C-alpha positions as YAML, in Angstrom:
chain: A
units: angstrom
residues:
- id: 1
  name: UNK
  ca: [-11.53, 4.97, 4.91]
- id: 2
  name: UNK
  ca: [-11.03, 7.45, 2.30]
- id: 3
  name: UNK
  ca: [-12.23, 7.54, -1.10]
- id: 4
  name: UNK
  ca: [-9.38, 6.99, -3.48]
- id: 5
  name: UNK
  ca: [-8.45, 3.74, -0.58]
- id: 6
  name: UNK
  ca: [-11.98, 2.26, -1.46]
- id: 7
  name: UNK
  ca: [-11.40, 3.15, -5.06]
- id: 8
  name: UNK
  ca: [-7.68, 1.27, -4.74]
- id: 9
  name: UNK
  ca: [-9.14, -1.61, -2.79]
- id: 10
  name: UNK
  ca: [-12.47, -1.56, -6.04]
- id: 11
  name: UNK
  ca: [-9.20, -1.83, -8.68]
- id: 12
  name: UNK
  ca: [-7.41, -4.77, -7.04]
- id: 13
  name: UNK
  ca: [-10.44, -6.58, -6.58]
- id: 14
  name: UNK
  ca: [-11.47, -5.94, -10.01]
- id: 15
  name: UNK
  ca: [-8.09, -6.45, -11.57]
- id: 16
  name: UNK
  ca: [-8.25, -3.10, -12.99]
- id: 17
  name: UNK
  ca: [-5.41, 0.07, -13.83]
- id: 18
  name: UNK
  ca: [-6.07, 2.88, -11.43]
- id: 19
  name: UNK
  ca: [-4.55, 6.15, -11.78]
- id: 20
  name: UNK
  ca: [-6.07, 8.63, -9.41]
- id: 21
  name: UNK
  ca: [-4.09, 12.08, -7.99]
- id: 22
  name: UNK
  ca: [-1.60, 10.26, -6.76]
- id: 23
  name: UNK
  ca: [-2.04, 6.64, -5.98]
- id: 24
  name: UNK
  ca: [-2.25, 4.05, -8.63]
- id: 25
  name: UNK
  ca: [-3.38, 0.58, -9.41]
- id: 26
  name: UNK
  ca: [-1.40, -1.88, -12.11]
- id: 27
  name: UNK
  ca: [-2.07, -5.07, -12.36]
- id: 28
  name: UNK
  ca: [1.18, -7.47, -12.33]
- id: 29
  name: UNK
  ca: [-0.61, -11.22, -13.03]
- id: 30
  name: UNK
  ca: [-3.59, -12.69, -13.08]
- id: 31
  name: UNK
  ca: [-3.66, -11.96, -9.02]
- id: 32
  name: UNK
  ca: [-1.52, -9.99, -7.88]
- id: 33
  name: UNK
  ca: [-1.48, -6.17, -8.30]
- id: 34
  name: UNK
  ca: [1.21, -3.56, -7.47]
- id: 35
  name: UNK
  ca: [-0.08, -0.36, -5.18]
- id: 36
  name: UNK
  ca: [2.28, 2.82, -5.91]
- id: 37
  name: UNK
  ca: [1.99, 6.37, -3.97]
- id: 38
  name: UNK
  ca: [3.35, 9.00, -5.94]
- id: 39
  name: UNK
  ca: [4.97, 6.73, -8.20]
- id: 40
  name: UNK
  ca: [7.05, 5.26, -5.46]
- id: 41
  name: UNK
  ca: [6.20, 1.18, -5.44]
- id: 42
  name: UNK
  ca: [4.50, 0.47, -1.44]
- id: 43
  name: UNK
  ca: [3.24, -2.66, -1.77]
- id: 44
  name: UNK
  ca: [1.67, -5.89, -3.71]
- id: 45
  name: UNK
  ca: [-1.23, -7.45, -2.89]
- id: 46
  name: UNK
  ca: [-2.81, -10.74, -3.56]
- id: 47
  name: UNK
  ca: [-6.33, -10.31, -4.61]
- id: 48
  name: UNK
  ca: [-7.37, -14.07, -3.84]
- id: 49
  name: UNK
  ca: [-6.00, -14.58, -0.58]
- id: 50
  name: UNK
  ca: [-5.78, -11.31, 0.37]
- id: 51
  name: UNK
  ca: [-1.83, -11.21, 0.73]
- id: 52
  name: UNK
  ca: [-0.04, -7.92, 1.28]
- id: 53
  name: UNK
  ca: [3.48, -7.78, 0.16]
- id: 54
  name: UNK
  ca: [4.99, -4.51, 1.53]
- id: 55
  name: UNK
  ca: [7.87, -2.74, 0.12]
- id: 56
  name: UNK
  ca: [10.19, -2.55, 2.88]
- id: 57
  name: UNK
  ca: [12.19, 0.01, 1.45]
- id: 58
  name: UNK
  ca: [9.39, 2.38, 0.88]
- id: 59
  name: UNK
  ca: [8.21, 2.20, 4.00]
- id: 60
  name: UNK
  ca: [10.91, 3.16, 5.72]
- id: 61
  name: UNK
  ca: [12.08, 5.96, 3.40]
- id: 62
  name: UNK
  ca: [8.69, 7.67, 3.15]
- id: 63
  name: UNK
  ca: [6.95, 6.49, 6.12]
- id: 64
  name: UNK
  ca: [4.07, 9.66, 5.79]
- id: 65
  name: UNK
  ca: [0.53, 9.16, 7.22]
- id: 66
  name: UNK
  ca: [-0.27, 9.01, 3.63]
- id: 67
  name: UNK
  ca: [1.57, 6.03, 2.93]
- id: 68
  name: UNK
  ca: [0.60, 4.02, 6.21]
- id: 69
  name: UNK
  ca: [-3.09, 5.24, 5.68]
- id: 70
  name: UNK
  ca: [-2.80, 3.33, 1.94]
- id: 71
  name: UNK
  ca: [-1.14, 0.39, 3.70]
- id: 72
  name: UNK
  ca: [-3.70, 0.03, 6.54]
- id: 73
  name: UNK
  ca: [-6.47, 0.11, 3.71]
- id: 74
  name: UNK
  ca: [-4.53, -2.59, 2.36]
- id: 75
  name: UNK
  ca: [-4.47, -4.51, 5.42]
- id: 76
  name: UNK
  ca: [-1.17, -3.76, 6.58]
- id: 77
  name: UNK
  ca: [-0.61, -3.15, 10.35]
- id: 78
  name: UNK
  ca: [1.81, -0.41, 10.06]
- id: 79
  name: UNK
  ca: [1.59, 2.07, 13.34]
- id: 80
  name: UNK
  ca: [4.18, 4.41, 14.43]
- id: 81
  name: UNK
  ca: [5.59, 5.01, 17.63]
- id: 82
  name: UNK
  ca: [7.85, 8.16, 19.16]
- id: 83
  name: UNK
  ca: [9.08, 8.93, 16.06]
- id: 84
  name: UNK
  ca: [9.45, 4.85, 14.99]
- id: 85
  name: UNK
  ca: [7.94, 2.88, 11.99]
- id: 86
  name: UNK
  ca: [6.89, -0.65, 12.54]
- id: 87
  name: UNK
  ca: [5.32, -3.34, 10.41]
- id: 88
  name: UNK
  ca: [3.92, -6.13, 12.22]
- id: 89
  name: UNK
  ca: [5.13, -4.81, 15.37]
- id: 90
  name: UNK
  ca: [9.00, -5.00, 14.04]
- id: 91
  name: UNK
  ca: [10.61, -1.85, 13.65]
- id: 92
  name: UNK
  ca: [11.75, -0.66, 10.03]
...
């Protein structure tokens, strides 16, 4: 896992803002936090249960190794095969 994803996962946990190059933190509620990847929205996550919300939308417009490598830090199972994105083994 790479640094900024363990700094990401430290700011969720912690409830915290993260802005760092170009992923960021914000916390939404008292559990729930919103993940962005140059300032494009790619998921929310749950800090008590764990939850991860992904942005559908996101995913399937940018789907970069960078992205899926925030979203599998997350939790996410996001994989891509010949040339296809899928989420929980369902294509986007």
């Amino acid at each position: 896992m790479r640094k900024i994803e363990k700094a990401m996962l430290a700011a969720i946990q912690n409830r915290s803002n993260l802005a760092l190059d170009n992923t960021s933190v914000a916390p939404i509620d008292d559990v729930n936090s919103a993940v962005y990847l140059h300032r494009n929205h790619i998921a929310d996550v749950n800090s008590r249960t764990g939850l991860v919300m992904v942005n559908k939308e996101t995913l399937a417009r940018w789907s970069t190794p960078t992205t899926k490598s925030r979203l599998r830090a997350l939790g996410a199972n996001v994989a891509t095969r010949k040339g296809v994105t899928y989420l929980d083994n369902v294509a986007i």
